[in-house]
XYZ file of C-alpha atoms in Angstrom:
600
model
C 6.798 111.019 -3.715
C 10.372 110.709 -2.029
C 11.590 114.308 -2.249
C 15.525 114.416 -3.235
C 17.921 115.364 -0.205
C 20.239 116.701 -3.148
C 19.410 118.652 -6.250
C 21.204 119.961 -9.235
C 22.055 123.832 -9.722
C 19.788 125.423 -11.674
C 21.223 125.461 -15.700
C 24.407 126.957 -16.340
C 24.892 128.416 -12.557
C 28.141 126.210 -12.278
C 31.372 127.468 -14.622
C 34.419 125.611 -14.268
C 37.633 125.736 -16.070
C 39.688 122.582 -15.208
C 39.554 119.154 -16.984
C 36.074 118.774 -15.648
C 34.895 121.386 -17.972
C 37.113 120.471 -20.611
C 36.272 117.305 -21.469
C 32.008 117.954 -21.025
C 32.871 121.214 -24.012
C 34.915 118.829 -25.556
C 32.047 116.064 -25.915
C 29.461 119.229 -26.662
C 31.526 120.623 -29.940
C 32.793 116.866 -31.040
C 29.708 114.800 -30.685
C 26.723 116.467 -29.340
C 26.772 119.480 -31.695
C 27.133 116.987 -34.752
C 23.632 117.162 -36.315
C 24.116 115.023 -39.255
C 24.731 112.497 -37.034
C 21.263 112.969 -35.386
C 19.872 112.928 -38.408
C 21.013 109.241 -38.636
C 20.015 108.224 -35.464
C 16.562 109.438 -36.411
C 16.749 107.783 -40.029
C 16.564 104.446 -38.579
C 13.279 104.828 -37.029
C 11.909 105.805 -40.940
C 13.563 102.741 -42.398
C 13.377 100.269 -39.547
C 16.547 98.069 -40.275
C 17.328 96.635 -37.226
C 15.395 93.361 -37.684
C 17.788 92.423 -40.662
C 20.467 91.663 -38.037
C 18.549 91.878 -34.952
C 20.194 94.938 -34.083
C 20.243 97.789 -31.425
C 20.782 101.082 -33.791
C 17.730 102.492 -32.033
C 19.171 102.809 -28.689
C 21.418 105.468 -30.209
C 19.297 108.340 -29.810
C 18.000 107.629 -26.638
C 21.308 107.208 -24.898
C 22.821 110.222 -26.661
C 19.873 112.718 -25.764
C 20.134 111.896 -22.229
C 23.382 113.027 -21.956
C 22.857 116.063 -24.672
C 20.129 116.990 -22.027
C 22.555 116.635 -19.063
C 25.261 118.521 -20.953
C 23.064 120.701 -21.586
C 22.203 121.978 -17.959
C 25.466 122.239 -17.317
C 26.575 124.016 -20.652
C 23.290 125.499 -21.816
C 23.419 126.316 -25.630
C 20.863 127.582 -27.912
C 22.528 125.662 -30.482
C 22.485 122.205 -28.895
C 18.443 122.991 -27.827
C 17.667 123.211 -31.604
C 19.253 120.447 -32.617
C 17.833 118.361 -30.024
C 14.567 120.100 -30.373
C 14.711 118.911 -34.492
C 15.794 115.624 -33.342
C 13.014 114.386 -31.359
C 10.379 115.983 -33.383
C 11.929 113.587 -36.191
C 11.320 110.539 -33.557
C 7.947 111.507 -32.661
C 7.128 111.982 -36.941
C 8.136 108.110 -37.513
C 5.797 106.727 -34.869
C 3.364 104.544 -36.313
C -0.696 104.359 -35.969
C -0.119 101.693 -33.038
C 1.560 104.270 -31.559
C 5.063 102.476 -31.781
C 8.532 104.470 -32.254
C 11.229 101.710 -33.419
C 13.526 100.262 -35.273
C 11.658 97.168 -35.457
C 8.806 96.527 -38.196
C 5.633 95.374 -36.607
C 5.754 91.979 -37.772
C 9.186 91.253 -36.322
C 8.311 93.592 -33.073
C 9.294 92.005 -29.849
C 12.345 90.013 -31.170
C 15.971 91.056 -30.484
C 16.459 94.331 -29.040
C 12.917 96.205 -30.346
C 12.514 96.610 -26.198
C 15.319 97.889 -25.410
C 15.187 100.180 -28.561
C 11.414 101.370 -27.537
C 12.701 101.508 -23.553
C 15.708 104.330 -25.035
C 13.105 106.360 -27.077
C 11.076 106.841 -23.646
C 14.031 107.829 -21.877
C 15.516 110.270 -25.105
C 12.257 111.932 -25.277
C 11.740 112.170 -21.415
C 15.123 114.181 -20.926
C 14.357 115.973 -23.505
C 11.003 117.436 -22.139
C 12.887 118.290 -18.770
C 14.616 121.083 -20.755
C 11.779 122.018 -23.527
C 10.851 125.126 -23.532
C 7.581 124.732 -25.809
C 4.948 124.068 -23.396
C 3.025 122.983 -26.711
C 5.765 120.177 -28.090
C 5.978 118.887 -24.398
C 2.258 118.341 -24.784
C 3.152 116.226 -27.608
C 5.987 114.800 -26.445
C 4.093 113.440 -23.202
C 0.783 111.713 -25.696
C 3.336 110.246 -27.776
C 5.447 108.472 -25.162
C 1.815 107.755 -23.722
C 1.108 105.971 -26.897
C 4.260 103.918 -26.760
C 3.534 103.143 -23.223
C -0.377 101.757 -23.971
C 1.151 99.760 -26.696
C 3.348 98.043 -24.876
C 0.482 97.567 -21.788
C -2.115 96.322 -24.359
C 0.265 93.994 -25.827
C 1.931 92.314 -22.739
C -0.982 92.087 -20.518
C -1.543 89.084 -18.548
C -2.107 86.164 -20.673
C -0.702 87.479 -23.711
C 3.091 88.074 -23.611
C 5.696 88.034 -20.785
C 8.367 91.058 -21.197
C 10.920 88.610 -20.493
C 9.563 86.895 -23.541
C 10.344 89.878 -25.512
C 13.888 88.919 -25.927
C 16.245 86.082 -25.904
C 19.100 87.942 -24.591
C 19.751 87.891 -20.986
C 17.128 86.473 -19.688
C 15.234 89.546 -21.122
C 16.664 91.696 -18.567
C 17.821 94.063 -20.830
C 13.827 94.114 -21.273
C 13.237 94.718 -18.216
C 15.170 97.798 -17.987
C 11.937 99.669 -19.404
C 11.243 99.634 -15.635
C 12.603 103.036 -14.948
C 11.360 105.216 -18.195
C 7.734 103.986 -17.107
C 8.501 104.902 -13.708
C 9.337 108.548 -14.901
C 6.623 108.422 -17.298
C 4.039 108.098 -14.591
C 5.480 110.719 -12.587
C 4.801 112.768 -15.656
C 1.229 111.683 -15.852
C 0.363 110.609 -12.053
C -2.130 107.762 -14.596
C -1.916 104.832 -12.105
C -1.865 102.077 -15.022
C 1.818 102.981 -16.076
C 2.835 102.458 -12.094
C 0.903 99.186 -11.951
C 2.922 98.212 -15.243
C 6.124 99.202 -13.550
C 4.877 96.530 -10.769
C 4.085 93.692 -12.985
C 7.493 94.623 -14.452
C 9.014 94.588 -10.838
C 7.628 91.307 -9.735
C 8.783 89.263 -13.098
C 12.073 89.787 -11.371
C 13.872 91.080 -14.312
C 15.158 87.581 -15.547
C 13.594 84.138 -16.643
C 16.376 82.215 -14.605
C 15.892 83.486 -11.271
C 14.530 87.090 -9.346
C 17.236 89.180 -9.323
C 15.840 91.620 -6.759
C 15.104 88.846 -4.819
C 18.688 87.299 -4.996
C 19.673 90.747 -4.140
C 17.944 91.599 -1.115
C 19.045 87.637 0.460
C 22.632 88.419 -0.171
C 23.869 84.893 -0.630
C 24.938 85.307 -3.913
C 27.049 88.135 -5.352
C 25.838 89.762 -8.707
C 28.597 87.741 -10.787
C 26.842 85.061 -9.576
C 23.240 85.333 -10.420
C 21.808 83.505 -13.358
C 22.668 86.499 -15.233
C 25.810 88.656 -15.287
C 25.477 91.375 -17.689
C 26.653 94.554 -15.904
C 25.169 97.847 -18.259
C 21.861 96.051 -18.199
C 21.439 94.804 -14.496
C 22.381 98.355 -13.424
C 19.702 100.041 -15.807
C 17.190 97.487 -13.868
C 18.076 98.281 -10.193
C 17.837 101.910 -11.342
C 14.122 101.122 -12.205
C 13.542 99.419 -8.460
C 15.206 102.642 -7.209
C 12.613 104.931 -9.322
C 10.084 102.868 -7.978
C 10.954 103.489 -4.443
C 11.015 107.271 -5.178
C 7.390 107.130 -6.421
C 5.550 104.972 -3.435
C 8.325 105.450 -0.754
C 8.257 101.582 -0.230
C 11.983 101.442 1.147
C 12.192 97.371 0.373
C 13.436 98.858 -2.952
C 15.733 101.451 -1.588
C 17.412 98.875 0.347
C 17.745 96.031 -1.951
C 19.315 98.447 -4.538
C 21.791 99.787 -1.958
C 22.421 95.919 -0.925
C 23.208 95.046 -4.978
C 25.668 98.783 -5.425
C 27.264 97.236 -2.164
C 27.651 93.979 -3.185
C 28.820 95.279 -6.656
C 31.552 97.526 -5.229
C 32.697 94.908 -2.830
C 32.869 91.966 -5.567
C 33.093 93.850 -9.149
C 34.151 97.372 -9.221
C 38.140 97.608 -9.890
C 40.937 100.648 -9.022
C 39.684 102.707 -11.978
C 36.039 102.438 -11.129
C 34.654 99.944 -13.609
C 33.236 96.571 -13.211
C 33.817 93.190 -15.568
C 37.440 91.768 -17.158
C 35.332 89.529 -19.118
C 33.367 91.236 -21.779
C 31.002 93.806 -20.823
C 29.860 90.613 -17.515
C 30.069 90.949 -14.225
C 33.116 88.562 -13.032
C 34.199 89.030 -9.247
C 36.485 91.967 -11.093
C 37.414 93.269 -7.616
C 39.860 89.859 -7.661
C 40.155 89.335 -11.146
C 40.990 92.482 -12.681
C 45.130 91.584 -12.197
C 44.860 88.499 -14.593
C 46.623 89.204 -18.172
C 43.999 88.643 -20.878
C 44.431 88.103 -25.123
C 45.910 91.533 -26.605
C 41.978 92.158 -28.006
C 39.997 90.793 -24.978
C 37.750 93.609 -24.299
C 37.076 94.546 -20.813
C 36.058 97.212 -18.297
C 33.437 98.985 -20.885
C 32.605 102.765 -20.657
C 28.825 101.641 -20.943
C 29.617 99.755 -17.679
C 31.414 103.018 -16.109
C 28.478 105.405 -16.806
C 25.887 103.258 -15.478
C 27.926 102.802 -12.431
C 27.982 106.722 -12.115
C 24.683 107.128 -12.932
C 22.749 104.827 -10.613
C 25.465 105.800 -7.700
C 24.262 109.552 -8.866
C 20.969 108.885 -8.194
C 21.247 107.026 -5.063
C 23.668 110.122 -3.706
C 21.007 112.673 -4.656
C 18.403 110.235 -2.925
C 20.186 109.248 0.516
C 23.032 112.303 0.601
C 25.395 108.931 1.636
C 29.291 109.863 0.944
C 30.089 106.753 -0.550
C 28.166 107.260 -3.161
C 30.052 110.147 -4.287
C 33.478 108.458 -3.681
C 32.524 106.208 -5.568
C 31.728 108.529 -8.726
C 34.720 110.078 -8.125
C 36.899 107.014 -8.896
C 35.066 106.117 -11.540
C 35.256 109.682 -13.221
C 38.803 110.675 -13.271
C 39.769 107.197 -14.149
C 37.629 104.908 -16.137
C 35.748 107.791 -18.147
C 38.317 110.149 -18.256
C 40.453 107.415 -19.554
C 38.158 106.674 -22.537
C 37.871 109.951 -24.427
C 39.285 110.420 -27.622
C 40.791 113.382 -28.158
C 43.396 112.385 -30.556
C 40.162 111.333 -32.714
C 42.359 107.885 -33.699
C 40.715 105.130 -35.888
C 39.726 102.689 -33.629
C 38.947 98.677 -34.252
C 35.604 97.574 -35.917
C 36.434 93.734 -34.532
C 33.586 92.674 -36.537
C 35.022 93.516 -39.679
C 38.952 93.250 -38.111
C 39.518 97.133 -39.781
C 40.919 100.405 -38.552
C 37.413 103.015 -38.855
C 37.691 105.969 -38.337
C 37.627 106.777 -34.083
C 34.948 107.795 -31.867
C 34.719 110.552 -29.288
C 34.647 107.696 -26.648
C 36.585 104.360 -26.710
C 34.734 101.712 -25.509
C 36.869 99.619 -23.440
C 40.167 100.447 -20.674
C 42.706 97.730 -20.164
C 44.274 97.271 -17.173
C 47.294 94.806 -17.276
C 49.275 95.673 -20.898
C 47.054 96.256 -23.149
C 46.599 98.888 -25.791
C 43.524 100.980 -25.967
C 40.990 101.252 -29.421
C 40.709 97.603 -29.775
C 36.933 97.717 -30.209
C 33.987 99.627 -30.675
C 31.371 97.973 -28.511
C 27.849 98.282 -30.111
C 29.248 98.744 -33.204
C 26.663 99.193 -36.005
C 26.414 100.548 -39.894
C 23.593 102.648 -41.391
C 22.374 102.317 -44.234
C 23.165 105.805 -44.923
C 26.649 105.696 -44.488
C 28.359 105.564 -41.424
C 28.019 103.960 -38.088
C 28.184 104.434 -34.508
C 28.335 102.268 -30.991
C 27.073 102.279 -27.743
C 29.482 103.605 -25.373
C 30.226 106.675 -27.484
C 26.549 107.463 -27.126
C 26.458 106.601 -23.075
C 29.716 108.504 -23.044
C 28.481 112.384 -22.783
C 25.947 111.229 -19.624
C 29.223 110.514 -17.722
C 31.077 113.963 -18.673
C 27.920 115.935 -17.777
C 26.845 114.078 -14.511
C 30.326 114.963 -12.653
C 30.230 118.668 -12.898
C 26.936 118.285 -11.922
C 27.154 116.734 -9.169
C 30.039 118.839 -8.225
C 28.123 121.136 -6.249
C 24.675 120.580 -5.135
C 21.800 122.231 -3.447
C 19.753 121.078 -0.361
C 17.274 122.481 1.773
C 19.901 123.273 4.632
C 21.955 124.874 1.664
C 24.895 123.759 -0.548
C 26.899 120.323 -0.942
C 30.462 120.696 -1.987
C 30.980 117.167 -3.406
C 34.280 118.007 -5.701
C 36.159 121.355 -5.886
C 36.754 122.350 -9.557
C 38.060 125.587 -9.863
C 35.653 127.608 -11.184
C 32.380 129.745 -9.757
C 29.101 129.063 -8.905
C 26.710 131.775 -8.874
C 23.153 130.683 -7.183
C 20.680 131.734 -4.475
C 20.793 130.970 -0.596
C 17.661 129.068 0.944
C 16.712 132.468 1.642
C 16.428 133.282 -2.286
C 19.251 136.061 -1.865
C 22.009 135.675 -4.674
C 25.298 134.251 -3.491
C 28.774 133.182 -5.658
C 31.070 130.352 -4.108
C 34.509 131.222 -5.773
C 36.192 127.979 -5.728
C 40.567 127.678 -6.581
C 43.203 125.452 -5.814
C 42.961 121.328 -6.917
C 43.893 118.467 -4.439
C 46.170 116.928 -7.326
C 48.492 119.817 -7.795
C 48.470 122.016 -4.753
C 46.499 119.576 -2.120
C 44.423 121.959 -1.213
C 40.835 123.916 -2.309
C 39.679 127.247 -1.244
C 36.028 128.506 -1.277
C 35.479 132.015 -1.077
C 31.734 133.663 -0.573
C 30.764 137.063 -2.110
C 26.817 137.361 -1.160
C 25.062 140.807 -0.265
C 23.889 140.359 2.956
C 24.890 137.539 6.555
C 22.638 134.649 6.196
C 22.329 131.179 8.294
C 22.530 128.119 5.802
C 24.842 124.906 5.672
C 27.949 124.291 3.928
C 28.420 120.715 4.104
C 31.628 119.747 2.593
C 32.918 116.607 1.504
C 35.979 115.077 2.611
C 37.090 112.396 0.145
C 37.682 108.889 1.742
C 41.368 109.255 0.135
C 42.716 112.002 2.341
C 45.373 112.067 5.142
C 44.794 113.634 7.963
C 42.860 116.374 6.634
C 42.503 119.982 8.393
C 40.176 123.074 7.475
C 40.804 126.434 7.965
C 37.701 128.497 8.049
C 38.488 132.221 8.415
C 41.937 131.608 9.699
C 40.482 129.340 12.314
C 41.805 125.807 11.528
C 39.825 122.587 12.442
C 40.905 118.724 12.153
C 37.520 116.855 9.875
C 37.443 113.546 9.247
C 36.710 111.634 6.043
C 32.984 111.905 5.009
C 30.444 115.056 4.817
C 31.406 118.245 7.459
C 28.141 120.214 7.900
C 29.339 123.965 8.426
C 25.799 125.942 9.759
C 26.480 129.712 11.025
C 26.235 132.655 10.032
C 27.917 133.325 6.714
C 28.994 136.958 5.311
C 30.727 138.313 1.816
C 34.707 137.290 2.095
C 34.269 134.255 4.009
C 36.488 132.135 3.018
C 37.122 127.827 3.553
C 40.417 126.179 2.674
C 40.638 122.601 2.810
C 43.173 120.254 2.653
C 43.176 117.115 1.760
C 46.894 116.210 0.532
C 47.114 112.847 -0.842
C 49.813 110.441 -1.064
C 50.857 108.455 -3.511
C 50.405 104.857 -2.030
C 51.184 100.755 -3.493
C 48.285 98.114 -3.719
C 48.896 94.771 -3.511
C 46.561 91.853 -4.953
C 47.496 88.180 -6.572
C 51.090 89.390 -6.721
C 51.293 92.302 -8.587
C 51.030 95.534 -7.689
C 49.342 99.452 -8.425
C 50.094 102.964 -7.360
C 47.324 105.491 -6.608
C 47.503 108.959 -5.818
C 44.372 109.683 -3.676
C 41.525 109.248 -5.970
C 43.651 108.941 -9.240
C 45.113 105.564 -10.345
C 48.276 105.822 -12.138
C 49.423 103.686 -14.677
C 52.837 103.142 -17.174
C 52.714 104.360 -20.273
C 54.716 102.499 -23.173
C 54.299 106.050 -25.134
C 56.309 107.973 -22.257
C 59.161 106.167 -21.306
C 61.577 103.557 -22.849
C 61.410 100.855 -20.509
C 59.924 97.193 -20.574
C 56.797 98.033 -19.095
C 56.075 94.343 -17.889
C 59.590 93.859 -15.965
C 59.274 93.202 -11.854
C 58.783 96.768 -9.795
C 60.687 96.423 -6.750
C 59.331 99.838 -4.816
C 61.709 100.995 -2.560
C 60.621 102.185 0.872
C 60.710 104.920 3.791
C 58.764 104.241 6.756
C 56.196 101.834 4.952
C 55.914 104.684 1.760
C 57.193 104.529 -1.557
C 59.384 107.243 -2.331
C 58.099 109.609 -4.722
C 59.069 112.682 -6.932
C 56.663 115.052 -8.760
C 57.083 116.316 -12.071
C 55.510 118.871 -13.680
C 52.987 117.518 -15.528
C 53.237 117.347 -19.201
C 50.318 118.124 -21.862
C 47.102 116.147 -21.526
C 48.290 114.347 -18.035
C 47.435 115.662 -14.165
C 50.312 114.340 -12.373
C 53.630 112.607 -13.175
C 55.851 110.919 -10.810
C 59.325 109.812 -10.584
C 58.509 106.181 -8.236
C 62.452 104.867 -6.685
C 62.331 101.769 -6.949
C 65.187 99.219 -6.397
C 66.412 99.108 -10.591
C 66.033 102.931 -11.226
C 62.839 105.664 -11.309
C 59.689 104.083 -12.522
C 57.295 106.722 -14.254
C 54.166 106.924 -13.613
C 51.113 109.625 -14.472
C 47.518 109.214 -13.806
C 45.670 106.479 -15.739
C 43.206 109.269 -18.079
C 46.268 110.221 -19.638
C 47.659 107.034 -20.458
C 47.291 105.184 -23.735
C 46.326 107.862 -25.590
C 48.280 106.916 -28.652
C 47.712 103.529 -29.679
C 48.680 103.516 -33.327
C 52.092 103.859 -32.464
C 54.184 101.012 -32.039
C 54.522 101.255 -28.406
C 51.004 101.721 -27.308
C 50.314 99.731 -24.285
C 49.697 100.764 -20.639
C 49.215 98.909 -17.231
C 47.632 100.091 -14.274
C 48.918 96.311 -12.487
C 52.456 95.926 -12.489
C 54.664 92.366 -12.363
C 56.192 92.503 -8.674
């Protein structure tokens, strides 16, 4: 099995106290702590509702326990464990005697989104055994997801049923995307039927219309192209190629998932780090994402964001490539960030055109004057009261994965992929105890210092990443100050208590320029106008003015909930601008819309 060149800290080692650690305890107390709502997520799997309206209620739980389990390595909680603990032994109480867990009675199984509702229980239950502590439950856990597993193998053998026959969405990729819990399943169990499955499942090609992995690895076609465009779903299948890789180290996989991720980053992925302007679809985004759409045109959903994180995540941890962790970057502080809810505001149920009450996550982030909470994507009711939607349950796997992959371990040593102030207290490859101190931010003081307090000199690697955003960048390392370049620096000596790294990676705040209109970043943060903050007409020309090629700038203070503000000069007065998570935040006042694209 393809051993991982990166690896998480073990639980709770990392403790941060910037935004990065906000916003995961802010998701742990709002959402994740809520066990009523569990309750309801389990409910459906007693009643079995979702064939009334061939729905997707049971892809709640799964999606939310994956990131409950990733928050919860990062924030462990005794708390959180016992609710999640209560919570799958409810799933694994409504399976039936054919060993199915869904939301789909047996004589309507296989029709709308019972797959993809069986493919989330595998993957809730899975995360969850990583952190059980019952070494009797996780015996249980693994014969029940066995169960569902033989199910599904007895009933879509050869001759019988095709899985892209189990549902007329998609091509019955969404389906397909079972790929990667059997993958994990068999790395659980090491019983070679559930890796031949994941074959079968690999060779259908994930789509009726045409082989998507095969379409992939030829290149000639870009993903918004393919016979099928659906972003969340084509993602959640590549993943499954990639798990298949790690399993038989056949690198065919590896490289036609890191030919689609290019091909969706060159074609689809937009300045905050999401892909699609049209509905939840892939689109050649990269080009279209400055085109004005209808005020309640969703685009750019967090679903979309947090599978873009998570199958860059894995890929990162897999190959240790840079890119990779740019590119989670990006999508982090912009498109995620972007879609919390703190202000807890009612947002849109557009399928019944009413206010509901809001979400911890809002679904979709507009990006050319649009107001935010104009629709709750997967939005469903229970029958108990209440509802709930898909990206608020993707939502918490996204605000766990980024302080996790923050810092990372290797065999050499550590991997400083973002520096959150905060401390990290872990062992050396030697096994000695060691705590990397880490202060300063890059958006405030454009710089980050690592100190090292550890008992004794040991020889390991620091290898530091330089975002792809910087300016010439310099490091001082013990008052000794070295020009790096972009990417990862590998630092091996000799390391001792007190050592101490500054980088600094000051960015600027520069213009982009596509089909006429323009947008201001500020190294990895995209900044945006905010209808809320100033008075201005938000869609009148910007005419930047210039020094030496560079728009001239001035930095507030930033005000409450916001990273940076700037003052922009521009050729009919300051323009303001602060970073794109902080914008939009209000949008039940009157003037609620923000723009990342501005009219040139």
């Amino acid at each position: 099995m393809k051993q991982y060149q990166y690896t998480y800290l073990p639980q709770g080692a990392a403790s941060y106290d910037n935004m990065v650690h906000k916003n995961a305890l802010f998701i742990l107390e709002k959402q994740l702590m809520d066990k009523p709502l569990w309750d309801k997520f389990v409910h459906v799997f007693t009643e079995r509702p979702d064939h009334l309206d061939l729905g997707w209620r049971g892809e709640y739980f799964g999606k939310m326990m994956r990131g409950a389990c990733l928050t919860y390595h990062y924030l462990p909680s005794d708390e959180l464990y016992s609710i999640l603990y209560d919570t799958v032994k409810g799933i694994l109480d409504a399976q039936d005697t054919d060993g199915r867990i869904t939301t789909y009675p047996k004589e309507n199984e296989y029709c709308g989104w019972d797959m993809w509702t069986r493919k989330y229980v595998i993957v809730g239950c899975l995360y969850f055994y990583g952190i059980c502590r019952d070494e009797i439950f996780k015996e249980r856990i693994i014969t029940a997801m066995k169960d569902q597993a033989d199910y599904l193998l007895y009933t879509l053998e050869e001759g019988k049923r095709s899985i892209l026959d189990t549902s007329a969405w998609w091509g019955g990729l969404n389906s397909a995307s079972v790929l990667e819990p059997i993958v994990e399943l068999y790395k659980l169990t090491a019983e070679e039927k559930y890796l031949t499955f994941a074959k079968y499942i690999l060779e259908s090609g994930g789509c009726r219309d045409g082989n998507l992995l095969t379409l992939a690895e030829e290149g000639k076609l870009m993903p918004y192209e393919y016979p099928v465009v659906k972003a969340y779903e084509m993602m959640s299948y590549f993943e499954g190629a990639l798990a298949y890789y790690e399993v038989t180290g056949e690198t065919r996989y590896l490289n036609i998932v890191e030919k689609f991720v290019d091909a969706v980053r060159d074609t689809d992925i937009t300045i905050i780090g999401c892909a699609g302007c049209t509905h939840e679809l892939f689109d050649h985004s990269a080009v279209k994402q400055t085109e004005e759409t209808e005020p309640l045109a969703i685009m750019q959903e967090t679903c979309v964001t947090v599978t873009w994180m998570r199958l860059q995540e894995r890929l990162l941890r897999l190959t240790g490539r840079v890119i990779y962790a740019d590119g989670i970057e990006q999508a982090a502080l912009n498109a995620l960030y972007g879609s919390l809810n703190y202000e807890g505001l009612p947002q849109l149920s557009k399928e019944e055109n009413i206010r509901v009450a809001g979400l911890p996550f809002d679904s979709y982030s507009p990006l050319t004057f649009k107001a935010r909470g104009i629709g709750i994507g997967g939005y469903k009711k229970f029958s108990t009261g209440g509802y709930y939607g898909c990206c608020a349950c993707i939502g918490a796997a996204g605000t766990a994965l980024f302080p996790l992959v923050s810092v990372m371990t290797q065999a050499e040593g550590f991997v400083l992929n973002e520096y959150n102030n905060g401390t990290v207290t872990a062992t050396t490859p030697a096994g000695k105890p060691i705590t990397l101190t880490i202060s300063g931010y890059f958006f405030d003081e454009g710089q980050a210092t690592v100190t090292l307090a550890m008992d004794a000199p040991e020889t390991f690697t620091l290898r530091l990443r330089v975002p792809a955003w910087s300016h010439h960048a310099t490091l001082t390392v013990n008052g000794e100050t070295l020009a790096v370049e972009n990417g990862y620096i590998d630092l091996t000596r000799e390391w001792k208590n007190g050592d101490t790294l500054t980088l600094e990676c000051y960015p600027e705040v520069a213009i982009t320029e596509l089909n006429g209109k323009i947008a201001f970043t500020f190294g990895a943060l995209t900044l945006a106008r905010d209808e809320q903050k100033e008075s201005g007409d938000i869609e009148a020309p910007v005419i930047p003015v210039l020094k030496e090629g560079k728009p001239i700038v001035n930095q507030l203070e930033a005000e409450d909930g916001e990273t940076v503000r700037f003052l922009v000069t521009t050729a009919d007065g300051d323009l303001l601008l602060t970073d794109y998570a902080s914008c939009g935040k209000h949008w039940m006042e009157e003037r609620n819309r923000i723009s990342v694209w501005l009219n040139r």
